[in-house]
Amino acid sequence: MSESQTDRVMLRGSSALLAMGLLVLMGIVAATYLLAEKSRISFDDVTAARDTRTAAVDVRNSLLSAESSQRGFLYNGNEIYLSPYDTAKSSALRRFEKLQRLVAGEPEAAASIDQLKAIIGEKLAEMDRTVTLKRQRKDDAVAAIVASNRGKALMDQANVYFNGIILAADDRLTARVAEQRSYFAWLRMITIAGGIAIVIVVGFAWASLLRHTRELSAARRNLEALNSGLESRVRERTADLVRANEEVQRFAYIVTHDLRAPLVNIMGFTSELEAGVATLQTLIEKSGIGANASDPLVANARMAAEEDLPEAIGFIRSSTRKMDGLINAILQLSREGRRPLRPETIQLGALIESTVSSFQHQVKEADGKIDVDLAGIEIEADRLSLEQVFANLIDNATKYRSPARPLRIRVGARTFAGDRIAIDFEDNGRGVAEQDVERIFELFRRSGQQDQPGDGIGLAHVRAILRRLGGDITVKSTLDVGTTFRIELPMIAASNERAFA
């Protein structure tokens, strides 16, 4: 199985374990919430049953207290026995109203409550009547009422209802307590089972993590071994490239130097040919040969001496001059590549101003203006290289200006992450066609109208210099609108020349 397939299998396994653990956790949470909700409902019912039982006992006790006070008064006729009577009656009625509210949601208890209400009302009326008669000293009437045992019968009936309500509340309490114990047992079982499941999932996840960690450690060791070998190979290849670059530069220097020798010979012999042709032309003029000759051979000889040979020599001269210019450019590139760089701290604004000053004449002829906004910016680089770059860009802007408007050049800069700086050269010149934007950096390649002198080397030279300095150059241009060259450079030069190569 490949490494990528192993990674996918491990990823799927880890995802499955995480999903399983999440499902177990969600199940525990859901079950816990459900059991807690059922336990809350059961607890509320327990509270309601307890309150109902307490209210029933309180009503009964209040009635018994009122009855005891009434009997003491009837037996002794002493008003002191009636001191708790009214309080007990009020308490019984108030607590009965609470009992009614508590059982209002129970249809079965509603009928019993209505009957109990009637019984309590009749019992209280009977006690009030006996107390009133006793105060009126009608002991015979009181004795007759007491002898009828109606008060005892009413109290016995009330106790039956009270006992029923209390027993029903006790049954509810017992049932709800049993339910809560069941809920707690289920919660304990679910918690234990969930904990075991989570432990299993965590165990599998931990085992998978350990296996993955071991594989990562092995991969890291392999990578370190490869990196150590790679660094050595990179150093070797870098040294090879440096040697190859030096060989290419030496080869370019030797080739151009060897080309110059025969070119000098050609230029010398061309001068001799020019002198010979001039002598021949003078001789022909003085002798009058072929002035009116009818012989075609003589006429052709005169035409050759006066027209063909001078034209041919002119072509030879222009071609040798162009070839000499190209050889000089190649020699310049070769020398620049071999020249050691000397990094120093440079005030960019002062360097640009110095470069601009050498182009003031051309700028004034174009009714132009150059705005420089580089105050206070310092970089560390090779001064001569930057002077060559800036001069080339300003020279291009002045040479390829638009005749339709005054020349405007703006030079600005900004710093960005990584201690680097971007310098923009923006002009309103002819611009470059979209298909030629990248070609202008190629050696011996030019674009647009060829009405200015040049060999197509300048921008290629600029890019080579900047890359040697650890930077680069890019361009954005719109035809007939203008061009912006952006130079990117490190703010601090590398510590050795090889870093610039």
Short mmCIF file of C-alpha atoms in Angstrom, two decimals:
data_model
loop_
_atom_site.label_atom_id
_atom_site.label_comp_id
_atom_site.label_asym_id
_atom_site.label_seq_id
_atom_site.Cartn_x
_atom_site.Cartn_y
_atom_site.Cartn_z
CA MET A 1 0.00 0.00 0.00
CA SER A 2 1.38 3.41 -0.98
CA GLU A 3 2.02 6.20 1.53
CA SER A 4 -0.91 8.25 0.24
CA GLN A 5 -3.24 5.26 0.49
CA THR A 6 -2.02 4.62 4.06
CA ASP A 7 -2.69 8.26 4.96
CA ARG A 8 -6.20 8.03 3.51
CA VAL A 9 -6.92 4.82 5.45
CA MET A 10 -5.65 6.39 8.67
CA LEU A 11 -7.65 9.51 8.02
CA ARG A 12 -10.81 7.48 7.47
CA GLY A 13 -10.13 5.45 10.62
CA SER A 14 -9.56 8.55 12.72
CA SER A 15 -12.69 10.17 11.27
CA ALA A 16 -14.73 7.04 12.07
CA LEU A 17 -13.43 7.01 15.67
CA LEU A 18 -14.22 10.68 16.11
CA ALA A 19 -17.70 10.18 14.65
CA MET A 20 -18.30 7.21 16.96
CA GLY A 21 -17.11 9.15 19.99
CA LEU A 22 -19.33 12.07 19.01
CA LEU A 23 -22.35 9.78 18.62
CA VAL A 24 -21.70 8.17 22.02
CA LEU A 25 -21.35 11.57 23.64
CA MET A 26 -24.52 12.84 21.97
CA GLY A 27 -26.36 9.70 23.12
CA ILE A 28 -25.21 10.20 26.70
CA VAL A 29 -26.21 13.85 26.61
CA ALA A 30 -29.64 13.03 25.12
CA ALA A 31 -30.32 10.22 27.58
CA THR A 32 -29.14 12.33 30.51
CA TYR A 33 -31.37 15.18 29.42
CA LEU A 34 -34.39 12.87 29.00
CA LEU A 35 -33.89 11.19 32.37
CA ALA A 36 -33.28 14.55 34.05
CA GLU A 37 -36.50 15.90 32.54
CA LYS A 38 -38.46 12.83 33.70
CA SER A 39 -36.86 13.14 37.12
CA ARG A 40 -37.86 16.80 37.26
CA ILE A 41 -41.47 15.95 36.39
CA SER A 42 -41.47 13.18 39.00
CA PHE A 43 -39.96 15.53 41.59
CA ASP A 44 -42.61 18.15 40.85
CA ASP A 45 -45.28 15.47 41.35
CA VAL A 46 -43.62 14.42 44.63
CA THR A 47 -43.67 18.04 45.78
CA ALA A 48 -47.34 18.38 44.81
CA ALA A 49 -48.27 15.12 46.62
CA ARG A 50 -46.36 16.22 49.71
CA ASP A 51 -48.06 19.62 49.70
CA THR A 52 -51.48 17.95 49.27
CA ARG A 53 -50.83 15.58 52.17
CA THR A 54 -49.56 18.41 54.37
CA ALA A 55 -52.58 20.58 53.54
CA ALA A 56 -55.03 17.74 54.34
CA VAL A 57 -53.32 17.08 57.70
CA ASP A 58 -53.31 20.81 58.48
CA VAL A 59 -57.07 21.15 57.75
CA ARG A 60 -57.84 18.13 59.91
CA ASN A 61 -55.67 19.40 62.75
CA SER A 62 -57.30 22.83 62.58
CA LEU A 63 -60.76 21.21 62.78
CA LEU A 64 -59.67 19.07 65.72
CA SER A 65 -58.25 22.14 67.48
CA ALA A 66 -61.53 24.03 66.92
CA GLU A 67 -63.53 21.03 68.16
CA SER A 68 -61.38 20.69 71.29
CA SER A 69 -61.85 24.38 72.06
CA GLN A 70 -65.65 24.05 71.51
CA ARG A 71 -65.91 20.99 73.81
CA GLY A 72 -63.94 22.66 76.60
CA PHE A 73 -66.26 25.65 76.48
CA LEU A 74 -69.38 23.45 76.45
CA TYR A 75 -68.22 21.45 79.46
CA ASN A 76 -66.98 24.33 81.62
CA GLY A 77 -68.70 27.39 80.19
CA ASN A 78 -65.45 29.27 80.60
CA GLU A 79 -64.77 31.68 77.74
CA ILE A 80 -61.06 31.08 78.04
CA TYR A 81 -61.53 27.78 76.26
CA LEU A 82 -62.80 29.66 73.19
CA SER A 83 -59.63 31.72 72.73
CA PRO A 84 -58.17 29.37 70.00
CA TYR A 85 -61.60 28.62 68.53
CA ASP A 86 -61.90 31.44 65.99
CA THR A 87 -58.23 31.14 65.01
CA ALA A 88 -58.59 27.40 64.42
CA LYS A 89 -61.75 27.96 62.31
CA SER A 90 -60.03 30.62 60.14
CA SER A 91 -56.99 28.38 59.75
CA ALA A 92 -59.14 25.42 58.73
CA LEU A 93 -60.98 27.42 56.07
CA ARG A 94 -57.77 28.98 54.71
CA ARG A 95 -55.97 25.65 54.54
CA PHE A 96 -58.96 24.00 52.93
CA GLU A 97 -58.84 26.60 50.13
CA LYS A 98 -55.16 25.67 49.62
CA LEU A 99 -56.12 21.99 49.54
CA GLN A 100 -58.73 22.75 46.88
CA ARG A 101 -56.12 24.49 44.72
CA LEU A 102 -53.70 21.62 45.08
CA VAL A 103 -56.18 18.97 43.93
CA ALA A 104 -57.83 21.17 41.28
CA GLY A 105 -56.06 19.27 38.48
CA GLU A 106 -57.27 15.88 39.71
CA PRO A 107 -60.78 15.07 38.43
CA GLU A 108 -61.17 12.10 40.81
CA ALA A 109 -60.47 14.24 43.86
CA ALA A 110 -62.85 17.04 42.83
CA ALA A 111 -66.03 15.20 43.97
CA SER A 112 -64.44 14.21 47.28
CA ILE A 113 -63.31 17.79 47.90
CA ASP A 114 -66.84 19.08 47.26
CA GLN A 115 -68.30 16.57 49.74
CA LEU A 116 -65.57 17.34 52.28
CA LYS A 117 -66.31 21.02 51.90
CA ALA A 118 -69.97 20.41 52.70
CA ILE A 119 -69.06 18.27 55.71
CA ILE A 120 -66.62 20.85 57.06
CA GLY A 121 -69.18 23.60 56.56
CA GLU A 122 -71.84 21.64 58.42
CA LYS A 123 -69.39 20.74 61.20
CA LEU A 124 -68.38 24.36 61.70
CA ALA A 125 -72.04 25.43 61.68
CA GLU A 126 -72.88 22.79 64.29
CA MET A 127 -70.03 23.99 66.53
CA ASP A 128 -71.05 27.61 66.12
CA ARG A 129 -74.64 26.77 67.06
CA THR A 130 -73.62 24.94 70.25
CA VAL A 131 -71.29 27.76 71.26
CA THR A 132 -74.07 30.30 70.73
CA LEU A 133 -76.58 28.22 72.72
CA LYS A 134 -74.06 27.77 75.53
CA ARG A 135 -73.52 31.49 75.74
CA GLN A 136 -77.33 31.89 75.94
CA ARG A 137 -77.25 29.38 78.83
CA LYS A 138 -79.50 26.95 76.97
CA ASP A 139 -77.75 23.90 78.30
CA ASP A 140 -80.66 21.58 77.50
CA ALA A 141 -80.50 22.49 73.81
CA VAL A 142 -76.76 22.06 73.84
CA ALA A 143 -77.10 18.66 75.57
CA ALA A 144 -79.65 17.58 72.98
CA ILE A 145 -77.33 18.50 70.09
CA VAL A 146 -74.38 16.75 71.71
CA ALA A 147 -76.49 13.69 72.51
CA SER A 148 -77.49 13.41 68.85
CA ASN A 149 -73.78 12.58 68.01
CA ARG A 150 -74.15 14.52 64.76
CA GLY A 151 -70.88 16.39 65.41
CA LYS A 152 -69.01 13.13 65.93
CA ALA A 153 -70.52 11.62 62.79
CA LEU A 154 -69.50 14.67 60.73
CA MET A 155 -65.95 14.50 62.09
CA ASP A 156 -65.76 10.79 61.39
CA GLN A 157 -66.89 11.41 57.77
CA ALA A 158 -64.33 14.20 57.41
CA ASN A 159 -61.59 11.89 58.73
CA VAL A 160 -62.52 9.30 56.13
CA TYR A 161 -61.98 11.87 53.36
CA PHE A 162 -58.83 13.19 55.02
CA ASN A 163 -57.42 9.69 55.29
CA GLY A 164 -58.28 9.02 51.65
CA ILE A 165 -56.47 12.17 50.50
CA ILE A 166 -53.47 11.35 52.71
CA LEU A 167 -53.29 7.75 51.52
CA ALA A 168 -53.54 8.84 47.88
CA ALA A 169 -50.73 11.34 48.46
CA ASP A 170 -48.64 8.65 50.15
CA ASP A 171 -49.23 6.31 47.20
CA ARG A 172 -48.15 9.05 44.79
CA LEU A 173 -45.07 9.73 46.89
CA THR A 174 -44.16 6.03 46.94
CA ALA A 175 -44.67 5.67 43.17
CA ARG A 176 -42.69 8.78 42.31
CA VAL A 177 -39.85 7.80 44.64
CA ALA A 178 -39.73 4.44 42.88
CA GLU A 179 -39.69 6.22 39.50
CA GLN A 180 -36.83 8.45 40.59
CA ARG A 181 -34.86 5.44 41.79
CA SER A 182 -35.46 3.84 38.39
CA TYR A 183 -34.32 6.99 36.60
CA PHE A 184 -31.21 7.17 38.74
CA ALA A 185 -30.48 3.51 38.01
CA TRP A 186 -30.87 4.10 34.25
CA LEU A 187 -28.72 7.22 34.45
CA ARG A 188 -26.05 5.28 36.31
CA MET A 189 -26.15 2.48 33.71
CA ILE A 190 -26.02 4.90 30.77
CA THR A 191 -23.17 6.87 32.35
CA ILE A 192 -21.17 3.69 32.98
CA ALA A 193 -21.88 2.32 29.50
CA GLY A 194 -21.09 5.68 27.90
CA GLY A 195 -17.90 6.00 29.91
CA ILE A 196 -16.82 2.51 28.83
CA ALA A 197 -17.64 3.37 25.19
CA ILE A 198 -15.71 6.63 25.40
CA VAL A 199 -12.75 4.84 27.00
CA ILE A 200 -12.80 2.33 24.14
CA VAL A 201 -13.00 5.07 21.51
CA VAL A 202 -10.23 7.05 23.24
CA GLY A 203 -8.16 3.87 23.44
CA PHE A 204 -8.53 3.22 19.72
CA ALA A 205 -7.85 6.89 18.97
CA TRP A 206 -4.79 6.84 21.20
CA ALA A 207 -3.50 3.69 19.51
CA SER A 208 -4.10 5.27 16.11
CA LEU A 209 -2.36 8.45 17.25
CA LEU A 210 0.64 6.50 18.53
CA ARG A 211 0.85 4.58 15.26
CA HIS A 212 0.55 7.78 13.25
CA THR A 213 3.16 9.47 15.48
CA ARG A 214 5.57 6.60 14.96
CA GLU A 215 5.04 6.78 11.20
CA LEU A 216 5.54 10.57 11.28
CA SER A 217 8.75 10.11 13.26
CA ALA A 218 9.99 7.56 10.75
CA ALA A 219 9.02 9.86 7.87
CA ARG A 220 10.77 12.76 9.59
CA ARG A 221 13.94 10.70 10.03
CA ASN A 222 13.80 9.72 6.36
CA LEU A 223 13.22 13.33 5.38
CA GLU A 224 16.16 14.49 7.51
CA ALA A 225 18.36 11.90 5.85
CA LEU A 226 17.18 13.04 2.44
CA ASN A 227 17.66 16.70 3.39
CA SER A 228 21.20 16.12 4.56
CA GLY A 229 22.00 14.48 1.26
CA LEU A 230 20.03 17.12 -0.63
CA GLU A 231 21.95 19.97 0.96
CA SER A 232 25.19 18.36 -0.11
CA ARG A 233 23.88 17.85 -3.65
CA VAL A 234 22.59 21.44 -3.76
CA ARG A 235 26.00 22.75 -2.73
CA GLU A 236 27.62 20.62 -5.39
CA ARG A 237 25.17 21.74 -8.07
CA THR A 238 25.53 25.38 -6.99
CA ALA A 239 29.28 25.10 -7.31
CA ASP A 240 28.83 23.46 -10.72
CA LEU A 241 26.49 26.25 -11.81
CA VAL A 242 28.90 28.93 -10.61
CA ARG A 243 31.72 27.26 -12.51
CA ALA A 244 29.51 26.90 -15.59
CA ASN A 245 28.50 30.57 -15.35
CA GLU A 246 32.13 31.60 -15.11
CA GLU A 247 32.95 29.41 -18.11
CA VAL A 248 30.10 30.98 -20.11
CA GLN A 249 31.34 34.46 -19.23
CA ARG A 250 34.89 33.56 -20.21
CA PHE A 251 33.63 31.96 -23.42
CA ALA A 252 31.59 35.08 -24.27
CA TYR A 253 34.61 37.25 -23.62
CA ILE A 254 36.91 35.06 -25.73
CA VAL A 255 34.37 34.78 -28.59
CA THR A 256 33.72 38.51 -28.74
CA HIS A 257 37.43 39.23 -28.46
CA ASP A 258 38.20 36.83 -31.31
CA LEU A 259 35.36 38.25 -33.39
CA ARG A 260 36.73 41.75 -33.00
CA ALA A 261 40.07 40.91 -34.70
CA PRO A 262 38.59 39.90 -38.11
CA LEU A 263 36.05 42.71 -37.77
CA VAL A 264 38.90 45.22 -37.41
CA ASN A 265 40.48 43.71 -40.54
CA ILE A 266 37.21 44.05 -42.44
CA MET A 267 36.85 47.66 -41.34
CA GLY A 268 40.47 48.36 -42.37
CA PHE A 269 40.13 46.78 -45.78
CA THR A 270 36.85 48.63 -46.24
CA SER A 271 38.72 51.89 -45.70
CA GLU A 272 41.31 50.82 -48.29
CA LEU A 273 38.52 49.92 -50.70
CA GLU A 274 36.99 53.34 -50.16
CA ALA A 275 40.34 54.99 -50.89
CA GLY A 276 40.82 52.85 -53.98
CA VAL A 277 37.34 53.60 -55.28
CA ALA A 278 37.92 57.30 -54.67
CA THR A 279 41.18 57.13 -56.67
CA LEU A 280 39.45 55.20 -59.41
CA GLN A 281 36.64 57.74 -59.58
CA THR A 282 39.16 60.60 -59.81
CA LEU A 283 41.00 58.82 -62.59
CA ILE A 284 37.78 58.24 -64.53
CA GLU A 285 36.74 61.84 -64.13
CA LYS A 286 40.10 63.14 -65.32
CA SER A 287 40.40 60.76 -68.28
CA GLY A 288 36.81 61.20 -69.41
CA ILE A 289 36.61 57.48 -70.11
CA GLY A 290 33.12 56.31 -70.86
CA ALA A 291 31.52 59.72 -70.61
CA ASN A 292 29.73 59.17 -73.89
CA ALA A 293 30.87 55.61 -74.54
CA SER A 294 28.71 53.42 -76.65
CA ASP A 295 30.51 50.32 -75.41
CA PRO A 296 28.31 48.68 -72.70
CA LEU A 297 31.34 47.26 -70.91
CA VAL A 298 32.87 50.71 -70.49
CA ALA A 299 29.55 52.14 -69.32
CA ASN A 300 29.12 49.34 -66.76
CA ALA A 301 32.67 49.88 -65.49
CA ARG A 302 32.00 53.59 -65.00
CA MET A 303 28.66 52.81 -63.19
CA ALA A 304 30.42 50.29 -60.97
CA ALA A 305 33.08 52.80 -59.98
CA GLU A 306 30.67 55.66 -59.35
CA GLU A 307 27.57 53.89 -57.94
CA ASP A 308 27.78 50.15 -57.22
CA LEU A 309 31.10 50.05 -55.37
CA PRO A 310 30.33 53.05 -53.10
CA GLU A 311 26.90 51.54 -52.24
CA ALA A 312 28.42 48.14 -51.45
CA ILE A 313 31.12 49.71 -49.29
CA GLY A 314 28.40 51.70 -47.47
CA PHE A 315 26.52 48.46 -46.67
CA ILE A 316 29.74 46.85 -45.42
CA ARG A 317 30.47 49.85 -43.19
CA SER A 318 26.93 49.93 -41.66
CA SER A 319 27.01 46.16 -41.05
CA THR A 320 30.44 46.27 -39.41
CA ARG A 321 29.39 49.18 -37.22
CA LYS A 322 26.30 47.25 -36.10
CA MET A 323 28.36 44.13 -35.46
CA ASP A 324 30.90 46.20 -33.53
CA GLY A 325 28.10 47.60 -31.38
CA LEU A 326 26.78 44.10 -30.62
CA ILE A 327 30.25 42.84 -29.74
CA ASN A 328 30.75 45.80 -27.42
CA ALA A 329 27.40 45.08 -25.74
CA ILE A 330 28.27 41.41 -25.22
CA LEU A 331 31.66 42.42 -23.81
CA GLN A 332 29.89 44.82 -21.45
CA LEU A 333 27.56 42.09 -20.21
CA SER A 334 30.51 39.74 -19.75
CA ARG A 335 32.52 42.34 -17.84
CA GLU A 336 29.50 43.20 -15.68
CA GLY A 337 29.05 39.55 -14.76
CA ARG A 338 32.70 39.28 -13.73
CA ARG A 339 32.82 42.58 -11.87
CA PRO A 340 32.83 42.07 -8.07
CA LEU A 341 29.90 43.71 -6.31
CA ARG A 342 30.62 46.24 -3.58
CA PRO A 343 27.52 46.70 -1.40
CA GLU A 344 27.24 50.02 0.43
CA THR A 345 24.54 52.11 2.09
CA ILE A 346 22.82 54.24 -0.55
CA GLN A 347 20.36 57.10 -0.22
CA LEU A 348 17.95 56.21 -3.02
CA GLY A 349 16.62 59.75 -3.42
CA ALA A 350 20.11 61.23 -3.87
CA LEU A 351 21.12 58.49 -6.32
CA ILE A 352 18.01 59.03 -8.47
CA GLU A 353 18.43 62.80 -8.43
CA SER A 354 22.04 62.39 -9.55
CA THR A 355 20.93 60.15 -12.40
CA VAL A 356 18.08 62.46 -13.40
CA SER A 357 20.40 65.44 -13.57
CA SER A 358 22.33 63.84 -16.44
CA PHE A 359 19.12 63.68 -18.49
CA GLN A 360 17.90 67.22 -17.88
CA HIS A 361 18.74 68.30 -21.43
CA GLN A 362 16.64 65.52 -23.04
CA VAL A 363 13.81 66.09 -20.57
CA LYS A 364 13.77 69.82 -21.25
CA GLU A 365 13.64 69.20 -25.02
CA ALA A 366 10.54 67.03 -24.46
CA ASP A 367 8.97 69.76 -22.28
CA GLY A 368 9.07 67.08 -19.61
CA LYS A 369 9.20 66.72 -15.86
CA ILE A 370 10.51 64.01 -13.54
CA ASP A 371 8.98 63.69 -10.07
CA VAL A 372 11.02 61.75 -7.49
CA ASP A 373 9.50 60.63 -4.19
CA LEU A 374 12.22 58.60 -2.47
CA ALA A 375 13.22 60.87 0.43
CA GLY A 376 14.69 59.13 3.46
CA ILE A 377 14.86 55.65 1.91
CA GLU A 378 18.14 53.79 2.36
CA ILE A 379 19.17 50.43 0.94
CA GLU A 380 22.37 48.44 0.86
CA ALA A 381 23.44 47.51 -2.68
CA ASP A 382 26.09 47.99 -5.36
CA ARG A 383 26.00 51.68 -6.37
CA LEU A 384 27.36 51.25 -9.92
CA SER A 385 24.80 48.55 -10.72
CA LEU A 386 21.91 50.72 -9.54
CA GLU A 387 23.22 53.70 -11.50
CA GLN A 388 23.26 51.59 -14.67
CA VAL A 389 19.71 50.35 -14.03
CA PHE A 390 18.23 53.78 -13.25
CA ALA A 391 20.02 55.44 -16.17
CA ASN A 392 18.76 52.80 -18.60
CA LEU A 393 15.14 53.16 -17.46
CA ILE A 394 15.17 56.96 -17.59
CA ASP A 395 16.90 56.86 -20.99
CA ASN A 396 14.20 54.53 -22.33
CA ALA A 397 11.46 56.81 -20.99
CA THR A 398 12.96 59.87 -22.70
CA LYS A 399 13.73 58.06 -25.99
CA TYR A 400 10.31 56.44 -26.33
CA ARG A 401 8.21 59.39 -25.20
CA SER A 402 4.93 60.19 -26.92
CA PRO A 403 5.04 63.17 -29.32
CA ALA A 404 1.39 63.90 -28.51
CA ARG A 405 2.01 65.13 -24.91
CA PRO A 406 4.73 66.49 -22.63
CA LEU A 407 6.89 63.83 -21.01
CA ARG A 408 6.08 62.95 -17.39
CA ILE A 409 8.12 60.50 -15.33
CA ARG A 410 7.32 59.61 -11.72
CA VAL A 411 9.66 57.60 -9.48
CA GLY A 412 8.28 56.28 -6.21
CA ALA A 413 8.88 53.39 -3.80
CA ARG A 414 7.30 51.37 -1.04
CA THR A 415 8.62 48.73 1.34
CA PHE A 416 6.90 45.45 2.07
CA ALA A 417 7.31 42.26 4.09
CA GLY A 418 10.60 40.45 4.04
CA ASP A 419 12.76 43.64 4.12
CA ARG A 420 12.27 44.28 0.43
CA ILE A 421 11.54 47.43 -1.54
CA ALA A 422 9.64 48.08 -4.77
CA ILE A 423 10.70 51.07 -6.90
CA ASP A 424 8.30 52.17 -9.64
CA PHE A 425 9.35 54.09 -12.79
CA GLU A 426 6.10 55.34 -14.35
CA ASP A 427 5.96 57.32 -17.62
CA ASN A 428 3.30 58.51 -20.06
CA GLY A 429 5.18 57.50 -23.18
CA ARG A 430 4.27 55.34 -26.16
CA GLY A 431 3.66 52.22 -24.14
CA VAL A 432 4.28 48.64 -25.21
CA ALA A 433 1.87 46.32 -27.01
CA GLU A 434 0.53 43.48 -24.85
CA GLN A 435 2.21 40.76 -26.94
CA ASP A 436 5.60 42.48 -26.53
CA VAL A 437 5.53 43.10 -22.78
CA GLU A 438 7.77 40.16 -21.87
CA ARG A 439 9.79 40.16 -25.10
CA ILE A 440 11.38 43.52 -24.30
CA PHE A 441 13.58 41.78 -21.69
CA GLU A 442 15.00 39.34 -24.25
CA LEU A 443 18.48 39.91 -25.61
CA PHE A 444 18.60 41.72 -29.00
CA ARG A 445 14.79 42.03 -29.06
CA ARG A 446 13.05 45.38 -29.59
CA SER A 447 9.38 46.27 -29.94
CA GLY A 448 7.29 48.99 -31.49
CA GLN A 449 8.44 51.58 -33.99
CA GLN A 450 12.22 51.36 -34.61
CA ASP A 451 12.92 55.09 -34.94
CA GLN A 452 15.47 55.30 -32.11
CA PRO A 453 19.01 53.89 -31.99
CA GLY A 454 19.51 50.76 -29.94
CA ASP A 455 20.63 47.13 -30.00
CA GLY A 456 17.93 45.50 -27.84
CA ILE A 457 20.37 44.91 -24.99
CA GLY A 458 19.49 47.56 -22.38
CA LEU A 459 16.53 45.90 -20.62
CA ALA A 460 18.12 42.46 -20.80
CA HIS A 461 21.17 44.01 -19.13
CA VAL A 462 18.93 45.64 -16.49
CA ARG A 463 17.23 42.34 -15.64
CA ALA A 464 20.60 40.54 -15.41
CA ILE A 465 21.97 43.21 -13.05
CA LEU A 466 18.90 43.16 -10.80
CA ARG A 467 18.84 39.38 -10.54
CA ARG A 468 22.51 39.46 -9.62
CA LEU A 469 21.58 41.91 -6.85
CA GLY A 470 18.92 39.49 -5.58
CA GLY A 471 16.00 41.39 -7.16
CA ASP A 472 13.98 41.45 -10.38
CA ILE A 473 12.07 43.76 -12.71
CA THR A 474 8.53 43.56 -14.07
CA VAL A 475 6.54 45.80 -16.40
CA LYS A 476 2.94 46.89 -16.91
CA SER A 477 2.14 48.89 -20.02
CA THR A 478 -0.75 50.16 -22.10
CA LEU A 479 -0.15 51.13 -25.68
CA ASP A 480 -0.34 54.92 -26.24
CA VAL A 481 -0.93 55.48 -22.51
CA GLY A 482 2.32 54.73 -20.70
CA THR A 483 4.54 52.18 -18.99
CA THR A 484 5.44 51.31 -15.41
CA PHE A 485 8.60 49.36 -14.61
CA ARG A 486 8.72 47.91 -11.09
CA ILE A 487 12.09 47.05 -9.55
CA GLU A 488 12.13 44.77 -6.49
CA LEU A 489 15.28 44.64 -4.36
CA PRO A 490 16.34 43.47 -0.90
CA MET A 491 16.82 46.32 1.54
CA ILE A 492 20.03 44.73 2.82
CA ALA A 493 22.61 43.18 0.50
CA ALA A 494 23.70 39.60 0.96
CA SER A 495 26.90 39.07 2.91
CA ASN A 496 28.89 37.69 0.00
CA GLU A 497 29.04 38.16 -3.73
CA ARG A 498 27.86 34.65 -4.50
CA ALA A 499 24.46 35.49 -3.08
CA PHE A 500 24.15 38.09 -5.85
CA ALA A 501 24.99 35.61 -8.61
#
